[in-house]
XYZ file of C-alpha atoms in Angstrom:
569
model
C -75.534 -2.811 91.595
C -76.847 0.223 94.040
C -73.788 2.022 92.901
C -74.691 1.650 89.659
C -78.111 2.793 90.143
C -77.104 5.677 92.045
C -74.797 6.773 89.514
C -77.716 6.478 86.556
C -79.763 8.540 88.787
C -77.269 11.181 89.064
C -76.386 10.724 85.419
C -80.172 11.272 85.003
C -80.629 14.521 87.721
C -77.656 16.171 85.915
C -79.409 15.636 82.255
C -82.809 16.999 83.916
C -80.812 20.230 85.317
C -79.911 20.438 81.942
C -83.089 19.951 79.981
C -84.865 22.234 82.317
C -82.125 24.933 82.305
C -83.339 24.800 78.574
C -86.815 24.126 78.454
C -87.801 26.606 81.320
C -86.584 29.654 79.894
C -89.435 31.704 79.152
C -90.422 32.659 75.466
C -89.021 35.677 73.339
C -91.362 38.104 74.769
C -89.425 37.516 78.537
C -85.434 37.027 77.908
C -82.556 37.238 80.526
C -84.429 35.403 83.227
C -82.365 35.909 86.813
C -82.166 31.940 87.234
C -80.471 31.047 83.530
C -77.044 31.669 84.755
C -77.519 29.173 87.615
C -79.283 26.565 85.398
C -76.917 26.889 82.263
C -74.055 26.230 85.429
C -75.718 23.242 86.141
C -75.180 22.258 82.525
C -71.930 22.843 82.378
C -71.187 21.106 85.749
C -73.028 17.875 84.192
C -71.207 18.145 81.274
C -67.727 18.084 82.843
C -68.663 15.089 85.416
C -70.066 12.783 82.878
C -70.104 14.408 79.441
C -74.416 14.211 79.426
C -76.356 15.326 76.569
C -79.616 15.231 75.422
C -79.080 16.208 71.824
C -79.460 12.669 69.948
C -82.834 11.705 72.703
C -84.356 15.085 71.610
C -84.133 13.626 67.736
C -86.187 10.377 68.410
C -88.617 12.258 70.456
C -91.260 12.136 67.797
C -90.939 8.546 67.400
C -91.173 8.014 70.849
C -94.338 9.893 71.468
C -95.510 7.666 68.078
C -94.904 4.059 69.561
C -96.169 5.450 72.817
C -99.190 6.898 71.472
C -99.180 9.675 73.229
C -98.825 12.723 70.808
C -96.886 15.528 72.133
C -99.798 17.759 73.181
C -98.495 20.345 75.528
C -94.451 20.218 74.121
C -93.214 22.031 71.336
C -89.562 22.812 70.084
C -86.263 21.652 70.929
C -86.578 22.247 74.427
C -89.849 20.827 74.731
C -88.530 17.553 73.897
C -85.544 17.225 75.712
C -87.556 17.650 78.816
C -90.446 14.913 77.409
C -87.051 12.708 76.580
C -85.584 12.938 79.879
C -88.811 12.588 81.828
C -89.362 9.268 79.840
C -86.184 8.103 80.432
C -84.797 9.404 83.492
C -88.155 10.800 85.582
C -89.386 7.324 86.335
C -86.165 6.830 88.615
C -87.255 9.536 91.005
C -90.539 10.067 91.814
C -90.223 13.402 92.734
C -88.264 14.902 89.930
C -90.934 12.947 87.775
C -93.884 14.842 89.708
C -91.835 18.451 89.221
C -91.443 17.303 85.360
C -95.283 16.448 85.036
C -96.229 20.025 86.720
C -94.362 21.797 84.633
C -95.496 20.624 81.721
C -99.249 21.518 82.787
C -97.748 25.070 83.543
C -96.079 25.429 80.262
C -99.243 24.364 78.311
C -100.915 26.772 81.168
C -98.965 29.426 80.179
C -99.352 28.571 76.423
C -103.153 29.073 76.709
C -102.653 31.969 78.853
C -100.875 33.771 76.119
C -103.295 32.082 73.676
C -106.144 33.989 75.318
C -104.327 37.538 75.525
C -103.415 36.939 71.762
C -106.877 36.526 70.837
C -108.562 39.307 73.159
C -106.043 42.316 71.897
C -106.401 40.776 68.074
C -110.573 41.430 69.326
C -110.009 44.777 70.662
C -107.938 45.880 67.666
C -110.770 44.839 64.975
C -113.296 46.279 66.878
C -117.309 45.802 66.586
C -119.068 42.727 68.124
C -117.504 39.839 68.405
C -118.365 37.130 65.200
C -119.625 33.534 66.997
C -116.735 31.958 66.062
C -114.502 34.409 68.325
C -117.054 33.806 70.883
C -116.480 29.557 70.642
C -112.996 30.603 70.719
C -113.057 32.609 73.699
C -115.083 29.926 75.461
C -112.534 27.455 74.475
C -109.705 29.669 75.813
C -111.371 29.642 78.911
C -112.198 26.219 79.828
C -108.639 25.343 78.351
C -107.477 27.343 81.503
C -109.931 26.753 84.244
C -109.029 22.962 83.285
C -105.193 23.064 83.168
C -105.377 25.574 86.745
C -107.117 22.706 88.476
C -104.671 20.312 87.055
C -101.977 22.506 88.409
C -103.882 22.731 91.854
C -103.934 19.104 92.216
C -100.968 17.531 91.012
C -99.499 20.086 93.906
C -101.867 18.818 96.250
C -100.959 15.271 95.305
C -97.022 15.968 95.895
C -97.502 17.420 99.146
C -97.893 21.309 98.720
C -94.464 22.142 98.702
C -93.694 25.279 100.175
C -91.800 27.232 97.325
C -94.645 25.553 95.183
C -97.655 26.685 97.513
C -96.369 29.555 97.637
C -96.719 30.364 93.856
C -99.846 28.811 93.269
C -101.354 31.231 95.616
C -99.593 34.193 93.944
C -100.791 33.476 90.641
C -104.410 32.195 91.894
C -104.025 36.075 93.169
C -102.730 37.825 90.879
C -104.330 36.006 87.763
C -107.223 34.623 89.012
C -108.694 36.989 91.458
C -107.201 40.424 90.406
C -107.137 39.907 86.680
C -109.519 37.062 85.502
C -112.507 39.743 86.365
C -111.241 42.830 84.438
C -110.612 39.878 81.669
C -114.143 38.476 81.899
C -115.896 42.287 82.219
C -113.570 43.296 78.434
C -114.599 39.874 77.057
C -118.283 41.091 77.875
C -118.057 44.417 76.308
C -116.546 42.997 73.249
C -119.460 40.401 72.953
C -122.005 42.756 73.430
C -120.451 45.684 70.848
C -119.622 48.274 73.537
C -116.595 50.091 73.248
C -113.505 48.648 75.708
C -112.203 51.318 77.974
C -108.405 50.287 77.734
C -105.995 50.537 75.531
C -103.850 48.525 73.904
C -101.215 49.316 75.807
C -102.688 49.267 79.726
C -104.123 45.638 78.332
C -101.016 44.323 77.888
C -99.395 45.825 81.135
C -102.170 44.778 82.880
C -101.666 41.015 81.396
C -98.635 40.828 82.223
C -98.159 40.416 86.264
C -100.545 37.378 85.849
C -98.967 35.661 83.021
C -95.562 36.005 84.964
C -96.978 34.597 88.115
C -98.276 31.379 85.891
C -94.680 31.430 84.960
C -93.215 31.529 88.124
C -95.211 28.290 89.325
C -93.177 26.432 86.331
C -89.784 28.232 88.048
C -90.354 26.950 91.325
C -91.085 23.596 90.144
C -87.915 23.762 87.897
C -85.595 24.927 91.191
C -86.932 22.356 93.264
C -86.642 20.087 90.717
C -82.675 21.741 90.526
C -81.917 21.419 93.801
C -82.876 17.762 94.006
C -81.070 16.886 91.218
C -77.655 18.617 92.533
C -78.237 17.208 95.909
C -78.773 13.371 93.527
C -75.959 14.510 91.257
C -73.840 14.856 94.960
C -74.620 11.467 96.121
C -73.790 10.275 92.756
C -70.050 11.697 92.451
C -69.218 10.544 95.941
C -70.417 6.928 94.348
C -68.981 7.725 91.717
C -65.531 8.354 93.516
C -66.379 5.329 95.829
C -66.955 3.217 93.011
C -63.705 4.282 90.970
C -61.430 3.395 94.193
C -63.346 -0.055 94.631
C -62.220 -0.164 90.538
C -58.638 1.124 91.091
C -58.606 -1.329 94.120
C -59.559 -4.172 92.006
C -57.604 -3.112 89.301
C -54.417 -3.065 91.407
C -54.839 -6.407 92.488
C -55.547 -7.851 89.151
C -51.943 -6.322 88.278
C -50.179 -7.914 91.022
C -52.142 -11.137 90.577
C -51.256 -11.006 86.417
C -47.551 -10.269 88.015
C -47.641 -13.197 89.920
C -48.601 -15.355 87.842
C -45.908 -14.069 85.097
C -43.031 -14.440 87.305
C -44.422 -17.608 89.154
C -46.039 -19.689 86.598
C -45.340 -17.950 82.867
C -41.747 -17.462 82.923
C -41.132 -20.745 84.555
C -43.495 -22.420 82.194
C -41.753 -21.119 79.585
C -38.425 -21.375 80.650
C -39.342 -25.546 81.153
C -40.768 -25.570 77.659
C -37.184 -23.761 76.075
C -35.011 -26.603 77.773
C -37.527 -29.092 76.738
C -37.367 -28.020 73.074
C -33.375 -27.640 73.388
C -33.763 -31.145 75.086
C -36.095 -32.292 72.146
C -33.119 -30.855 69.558
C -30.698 -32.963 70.485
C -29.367 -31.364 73.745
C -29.412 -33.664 76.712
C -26.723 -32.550 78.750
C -29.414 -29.414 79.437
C -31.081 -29.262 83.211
C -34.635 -29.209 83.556
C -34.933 -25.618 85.420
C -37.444 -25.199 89.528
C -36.680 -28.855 89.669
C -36.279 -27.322 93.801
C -39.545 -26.293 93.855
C -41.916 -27.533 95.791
C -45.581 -26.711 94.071
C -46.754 -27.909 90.890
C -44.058 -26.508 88.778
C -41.181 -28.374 90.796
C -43.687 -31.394 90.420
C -43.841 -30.704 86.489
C -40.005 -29.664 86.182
C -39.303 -33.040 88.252
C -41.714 -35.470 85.796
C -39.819 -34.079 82.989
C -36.433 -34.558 84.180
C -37.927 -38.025 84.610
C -38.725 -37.897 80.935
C -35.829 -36.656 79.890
C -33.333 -38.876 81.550
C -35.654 -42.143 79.889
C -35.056 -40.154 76.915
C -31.086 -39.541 77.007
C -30.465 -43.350 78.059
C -32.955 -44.649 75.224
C -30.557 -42.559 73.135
C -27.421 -43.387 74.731
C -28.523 -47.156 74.061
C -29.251 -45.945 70.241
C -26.009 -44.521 70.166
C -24.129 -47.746 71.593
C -25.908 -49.480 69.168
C -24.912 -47.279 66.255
C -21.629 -47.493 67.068
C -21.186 -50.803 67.491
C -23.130 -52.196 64.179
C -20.453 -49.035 62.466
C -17.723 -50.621 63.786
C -18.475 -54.744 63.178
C -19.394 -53.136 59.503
C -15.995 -51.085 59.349
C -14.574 -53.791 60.983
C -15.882 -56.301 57.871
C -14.728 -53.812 55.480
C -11.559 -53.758 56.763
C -11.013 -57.508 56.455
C -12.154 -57.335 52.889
C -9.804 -54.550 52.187
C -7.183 -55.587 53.978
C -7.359 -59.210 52.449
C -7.245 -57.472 49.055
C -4.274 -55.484 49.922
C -2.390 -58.010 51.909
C -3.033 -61.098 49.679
C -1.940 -58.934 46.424
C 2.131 -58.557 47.509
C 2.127 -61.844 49.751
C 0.896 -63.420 46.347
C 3.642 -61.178 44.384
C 6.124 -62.633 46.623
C 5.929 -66.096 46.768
C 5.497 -65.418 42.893
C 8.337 -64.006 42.158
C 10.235 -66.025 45.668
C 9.434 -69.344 43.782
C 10.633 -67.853 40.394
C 13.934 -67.114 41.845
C 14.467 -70.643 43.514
C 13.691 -72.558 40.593
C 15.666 -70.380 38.122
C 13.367 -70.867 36.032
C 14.952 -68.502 33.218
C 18.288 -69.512 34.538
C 21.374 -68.081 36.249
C 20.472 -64.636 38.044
C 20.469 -61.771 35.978
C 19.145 -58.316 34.975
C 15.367 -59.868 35.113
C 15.853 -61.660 38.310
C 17.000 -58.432 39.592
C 14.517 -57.134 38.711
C 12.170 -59.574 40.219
C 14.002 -59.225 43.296
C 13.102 -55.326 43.235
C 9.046 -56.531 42.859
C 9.830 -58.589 46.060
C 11.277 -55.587 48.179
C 8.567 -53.455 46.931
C 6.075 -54.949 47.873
C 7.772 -56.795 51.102
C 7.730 -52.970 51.602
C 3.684 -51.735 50.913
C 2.973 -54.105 53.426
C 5.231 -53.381 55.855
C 4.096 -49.982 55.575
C 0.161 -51.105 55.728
C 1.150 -52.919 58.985
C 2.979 -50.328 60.386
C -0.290 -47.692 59.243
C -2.349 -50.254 61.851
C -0.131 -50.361 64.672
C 0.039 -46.477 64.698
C -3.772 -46.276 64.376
C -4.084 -48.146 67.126
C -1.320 -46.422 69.218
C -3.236 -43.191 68.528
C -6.329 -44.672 69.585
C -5.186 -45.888 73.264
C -3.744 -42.669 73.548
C 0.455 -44.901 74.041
C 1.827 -42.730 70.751
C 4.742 -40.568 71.935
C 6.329 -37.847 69.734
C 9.724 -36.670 69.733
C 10.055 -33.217 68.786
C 13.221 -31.569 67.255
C 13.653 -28.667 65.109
C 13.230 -29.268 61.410
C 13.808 -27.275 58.932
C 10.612 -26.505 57.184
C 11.049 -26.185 53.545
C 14.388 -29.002 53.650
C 11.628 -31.605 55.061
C 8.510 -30.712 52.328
C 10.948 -30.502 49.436
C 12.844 -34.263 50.898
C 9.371 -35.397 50.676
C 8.148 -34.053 46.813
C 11.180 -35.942 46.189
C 10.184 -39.201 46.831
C 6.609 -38.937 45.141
C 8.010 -36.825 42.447
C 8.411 -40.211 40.375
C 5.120 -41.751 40.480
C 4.143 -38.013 39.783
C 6.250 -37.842 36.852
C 4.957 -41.288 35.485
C 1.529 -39.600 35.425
C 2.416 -36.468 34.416
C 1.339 -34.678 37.475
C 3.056 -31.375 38.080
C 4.456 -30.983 41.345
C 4.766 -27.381 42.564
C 5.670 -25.509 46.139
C 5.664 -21.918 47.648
C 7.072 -21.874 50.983
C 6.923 -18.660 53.386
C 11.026 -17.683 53.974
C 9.995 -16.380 57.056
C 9.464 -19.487 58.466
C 12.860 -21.560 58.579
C 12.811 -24.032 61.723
C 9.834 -25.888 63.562
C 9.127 -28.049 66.674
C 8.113 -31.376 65.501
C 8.558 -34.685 65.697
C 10.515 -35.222 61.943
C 9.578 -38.774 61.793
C 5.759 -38.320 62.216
C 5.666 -35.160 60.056
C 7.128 -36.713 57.603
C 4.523 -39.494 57.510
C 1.982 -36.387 57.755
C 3.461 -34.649 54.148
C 3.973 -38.091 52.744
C 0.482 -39.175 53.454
C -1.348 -36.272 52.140
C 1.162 -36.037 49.141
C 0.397 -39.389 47.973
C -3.417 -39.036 48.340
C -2.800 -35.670 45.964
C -1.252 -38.053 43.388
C -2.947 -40.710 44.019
C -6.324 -39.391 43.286
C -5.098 -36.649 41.039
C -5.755 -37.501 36.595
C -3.039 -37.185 34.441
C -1.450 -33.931 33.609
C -2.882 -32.310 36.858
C -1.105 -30.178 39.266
C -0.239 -30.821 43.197
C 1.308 -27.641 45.168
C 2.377 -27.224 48.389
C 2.510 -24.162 50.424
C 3.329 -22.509 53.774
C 2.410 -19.333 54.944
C 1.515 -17.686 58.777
C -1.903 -16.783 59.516
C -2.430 -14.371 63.023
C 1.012 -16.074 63.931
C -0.161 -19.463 63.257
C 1.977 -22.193 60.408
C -0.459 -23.101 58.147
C 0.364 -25.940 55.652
C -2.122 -26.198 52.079
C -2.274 -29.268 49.797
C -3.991 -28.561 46.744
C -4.559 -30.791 44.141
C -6.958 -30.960 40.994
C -8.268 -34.038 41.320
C -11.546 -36.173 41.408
C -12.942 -34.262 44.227
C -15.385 -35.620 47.026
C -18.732 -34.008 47.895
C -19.327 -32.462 50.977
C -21.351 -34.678 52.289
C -18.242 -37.738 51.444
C -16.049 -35.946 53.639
C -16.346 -37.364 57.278
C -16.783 -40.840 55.442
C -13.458 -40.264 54.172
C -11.978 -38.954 57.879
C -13.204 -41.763 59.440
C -11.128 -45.080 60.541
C -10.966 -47.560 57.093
C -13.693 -45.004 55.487
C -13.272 -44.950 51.850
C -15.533 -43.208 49.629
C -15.193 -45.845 47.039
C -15.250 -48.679 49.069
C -16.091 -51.650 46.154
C -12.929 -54.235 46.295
C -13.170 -53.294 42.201
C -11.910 -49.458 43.117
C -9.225 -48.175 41.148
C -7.293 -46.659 44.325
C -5.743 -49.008 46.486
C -5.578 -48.511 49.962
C -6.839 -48.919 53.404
C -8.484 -45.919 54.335
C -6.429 -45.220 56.977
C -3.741 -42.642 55.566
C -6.065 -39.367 56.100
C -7.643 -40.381 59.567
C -3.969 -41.170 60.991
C -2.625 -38.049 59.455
C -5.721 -35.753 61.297
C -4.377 -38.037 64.605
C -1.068 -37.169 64.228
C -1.429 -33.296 63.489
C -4.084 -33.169 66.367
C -1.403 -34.214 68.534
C 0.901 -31.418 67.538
C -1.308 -29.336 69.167
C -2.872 -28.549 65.511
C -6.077 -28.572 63.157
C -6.466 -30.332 59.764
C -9.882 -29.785 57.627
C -10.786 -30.962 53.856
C -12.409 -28.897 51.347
C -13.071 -30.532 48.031
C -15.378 -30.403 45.076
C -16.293 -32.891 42.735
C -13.950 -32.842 39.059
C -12.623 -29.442 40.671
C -10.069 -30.866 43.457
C -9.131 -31.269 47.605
C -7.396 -28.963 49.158
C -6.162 -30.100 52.784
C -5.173 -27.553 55.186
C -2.831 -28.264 58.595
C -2.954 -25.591 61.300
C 0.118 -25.770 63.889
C -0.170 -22.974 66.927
C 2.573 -20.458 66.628
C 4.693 -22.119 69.333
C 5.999 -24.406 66.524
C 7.811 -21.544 64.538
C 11.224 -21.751 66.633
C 13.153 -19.795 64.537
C 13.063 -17.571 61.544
C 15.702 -17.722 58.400
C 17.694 -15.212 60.202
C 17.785 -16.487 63.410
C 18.131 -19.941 61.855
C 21.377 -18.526 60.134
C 23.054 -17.045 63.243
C 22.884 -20.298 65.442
């Protein structure tokens, strides 16, 4: 707080060098006074250390003055009340500056009357004659206006101390004015009153005037320089504050920076690190470590509870999970019972029909229809040897025992064997059946057995699920060296969100035992097992009433040979 002061007193010296550099320059009639230069520097010096101005507190002067009621007797103009301004404001901070204010207002209303009083004695010796009663009130005024303000001036200075520079003026004017020229003004004033003709002119009057009113003048000037060099020596003291005060600020500042840095790096960015994981942790994303789980303040102590938290967290889940996935699989497991009775009691049933049919003979010795029979026995003797055989592999897959055998197979020889053997039931539905194979591509490393079960699989869920006079095509192609294998088909479609219902183990989209497509469910998760342990990639695209298209990817490894190659070995 004493800083502060300090600098509002130098703020307030340097706006009093500035007022009086303006409000002590002498009227019209005395321009170019030797101190202006020196006073206006002042000024400028104020100016550049704190940007001071007294232009808006020399508007509200008058109102001032108003609510102080004390009408601004002895101060006119601009000048006038920037000094009355800063002496209201500023003076009462120093007493001394206040007391060099006060005087030199006395000396400017002095000096006012002063030049009141030559005014009216050469405007009297101009006119001539006696002078009227009024001019001789006037005159008397004049006079006691003076003798009043000159003992003002005399004691205020007594009251400050008599400073030197200030003594020393007083006595040259009470010289100059009072002793040497107050007499030659009292004997004219006399003439004039008593109608006797003035023995000076115009001109000696007003050379003789002069010395006095300058040395009224100069008692204002002194004032004013003391006044000036007080308020450097303040406005001094208050720049070295000033400077003081702006390190103690850049000190403080400095540290608030490294303090805000600390607590960035130490406690922000680890905060908000924690908070990240804890949101990534909140997403889904266990597996994530709760970061400064080392340290040892209250952010390891934080990091630590929520590791706590999280762990709870990930085995409540984990239990959720378990739980999940064992109610999935007692409810595929039920599913697969019911389908599984369907489709196993449907041929057992056909074949004890058609077994008892043939032992009784009921239509008599064998012929065309009991070989015919006999074909409904194999047939389905067959379905369910393949449905059986579908399980065990499942199963295999599962535990990880399947083996494959690999051998080179030609490529298009093994897709067109297998359109062959759907190509009736396509036929009986009037599905078209149509291939475009890549003759780049002649042999590949497979195992023929389980790729064939692969083709056959997804070729009979094209038919299967395609309507009548639809279209199934098969196609081959190399994609950045890859084999890639399509099956298209125009058929009912799934919806997206069917899909990984349908890849699942015994997932079937239409799962009612009143479906109109047998099977088990297992043909399309045992074909994604079986390609996924080529080393490859099967996906499903489909749209509803627009068709599935199933696509195999097999790394480039598998091409062994091209149709070239093929033919030279």
């Amino acid at each position: 707080m004493k800083i502060l002061s300090l600098i509002q007193a130098g703020i307030g010296a340097a706006l009093l060098s500035l007022t009086l550099s303006t409000s002590a320059l002498p009227a019209p009639a005395a321009p170019g006074d030797a101190d202006t230069y020196d006073q206006r520097e002042i000024m400028t010096k104020a100016n550049e250390l704190f940007g001071a101005t007294t232009e808006g507190l020399a508007r509200a002067v008058e109102r001032v003055f108003a609510e102080k009621g004390r009408p601004n007797a002895y101060i006119t103009g601009q000048e006038g009340s920037r000094a009355v301004v800063v002496g209201l404001r500023y003076g009462t901070g120093d007493l001394f500056i206040a007391d060099m204010i006060k005087i030199k207002r006395i000396v400017w209303a002095l000096r006012s009357y002063v030049g009141d009083d030559r005014l009216l004695t050469r405007e009297a010796m101009i006119k001539g004659g006696r002078l009227s009663p009024d001019q001789q009130r006037k005159f008397v005024v004049s006079s006691g206006r003076i003798d009043a303000m000159w003992k003002l001036v005399k004691d205020e200075a007594r009251l400050v101390g008599g400073p030197s520079p200030l003594t020393t003026a007083i006595d040259t004017a009470n010289a100059v004015y009072f002793s040497e020229f107050l007499p030659l003004h009292d004997s004219v004033v006399e003439d004039l009153a008593a109608g006797r003709p003035v023995n000076i002119s115009q001109r000696e009057w007003l050379e003789l005037s002069t010395p006095g009113q300058d040395s009224i003048f100069a008692i204002g000037k002194a004032a004013f320089s003391m006044a000036s060099s007080h308020a450097i020596a303040q406005l001094a003291e208050a720049e070295r504050n000033f400077y003081i005060a702006m390190s103690f600020a850049m000190l403080f500042t400095s540290v608030g920076i490294l303090t805000a840095f600390y607590v960035f790096k130490g406690v922000v960015q680890p905060i908000t690190k924690i908070t990240n994981t804890m949101r990534l942790v909140a997403e889904g994303h266990l597996e994530r470590e709760i970061p400064f789980e080392h340290r040892v303040d209250e952010i390891g102590f934080l990091a630590r509870a929520l590791r706590v938290f999280r762990d709870s967290d990930l085995e409540k889940r984990r239990l959720q999970v378990d739980k999940d996935t064992a109610e999935a699989a007692n409810h595929a497991k039920s599913e697969f019972l019911a389908n599984m009775s369907h489709e196993l009691r449907t041929p057992l049933n056909a074949i004890l029909g058609f077994s008892e049919v043939i032992k009784s003979q009921m239509f008599g010795p064998l012929s065309g229809r009991y070989r015919s029979y006999a074909a409904d026995i194999f047939n389905s003797g067959n379905h369910l040897l393949e449905l059986i055989n579908e399980i065990l592999d499942l199963s295999k897959l599962e535990a990880g025992k399947l083996e494959l055998h690999e051998e080179d197979v030609n490529l298009a020889a093994a897709l067109e064997a297998c359109m062959q053997l759907v190509e009736p039931h396509a036929q009986s539905t009037q599905i078209r059946l149509t291939a475009a194979f890549d003759d780049d591509i002649a042999l590949v490393r497979v195992d023929p057995r389980r790729f064939r079960q692969i083709v056959l699989n997804l070729l009979s869920n094209a038919v299967k699920f395609t309507r009548d006079g639809g279209q199934v095509c098969v196609s081959t192609f190399q994609k950045n060296g890859d084999l890639i294998l399509t099956f298209a088909d125009t058929g009912i479609g799934m919806a997206p969100e069917e899909i990984p219902k349908a890849m699942a183990s015994f997932g079937q989209v239409d799962s009612k035992i009143s479906r109109r497509h047998e099977g088990t469910g297992l043909g399309l998760p045992l074909t994604k097992h079986l390609v996924e342990l080529h080393g490859g990639t099967l996906t499903v695209e489909s749209e509803v009433n627009v068709g599935t298209t199933v696509t195999i990817t097999l790394p480039s490894e598998r091409i062994v040979a091209t149709p070239r190659a093929a033919a030279v070995g």
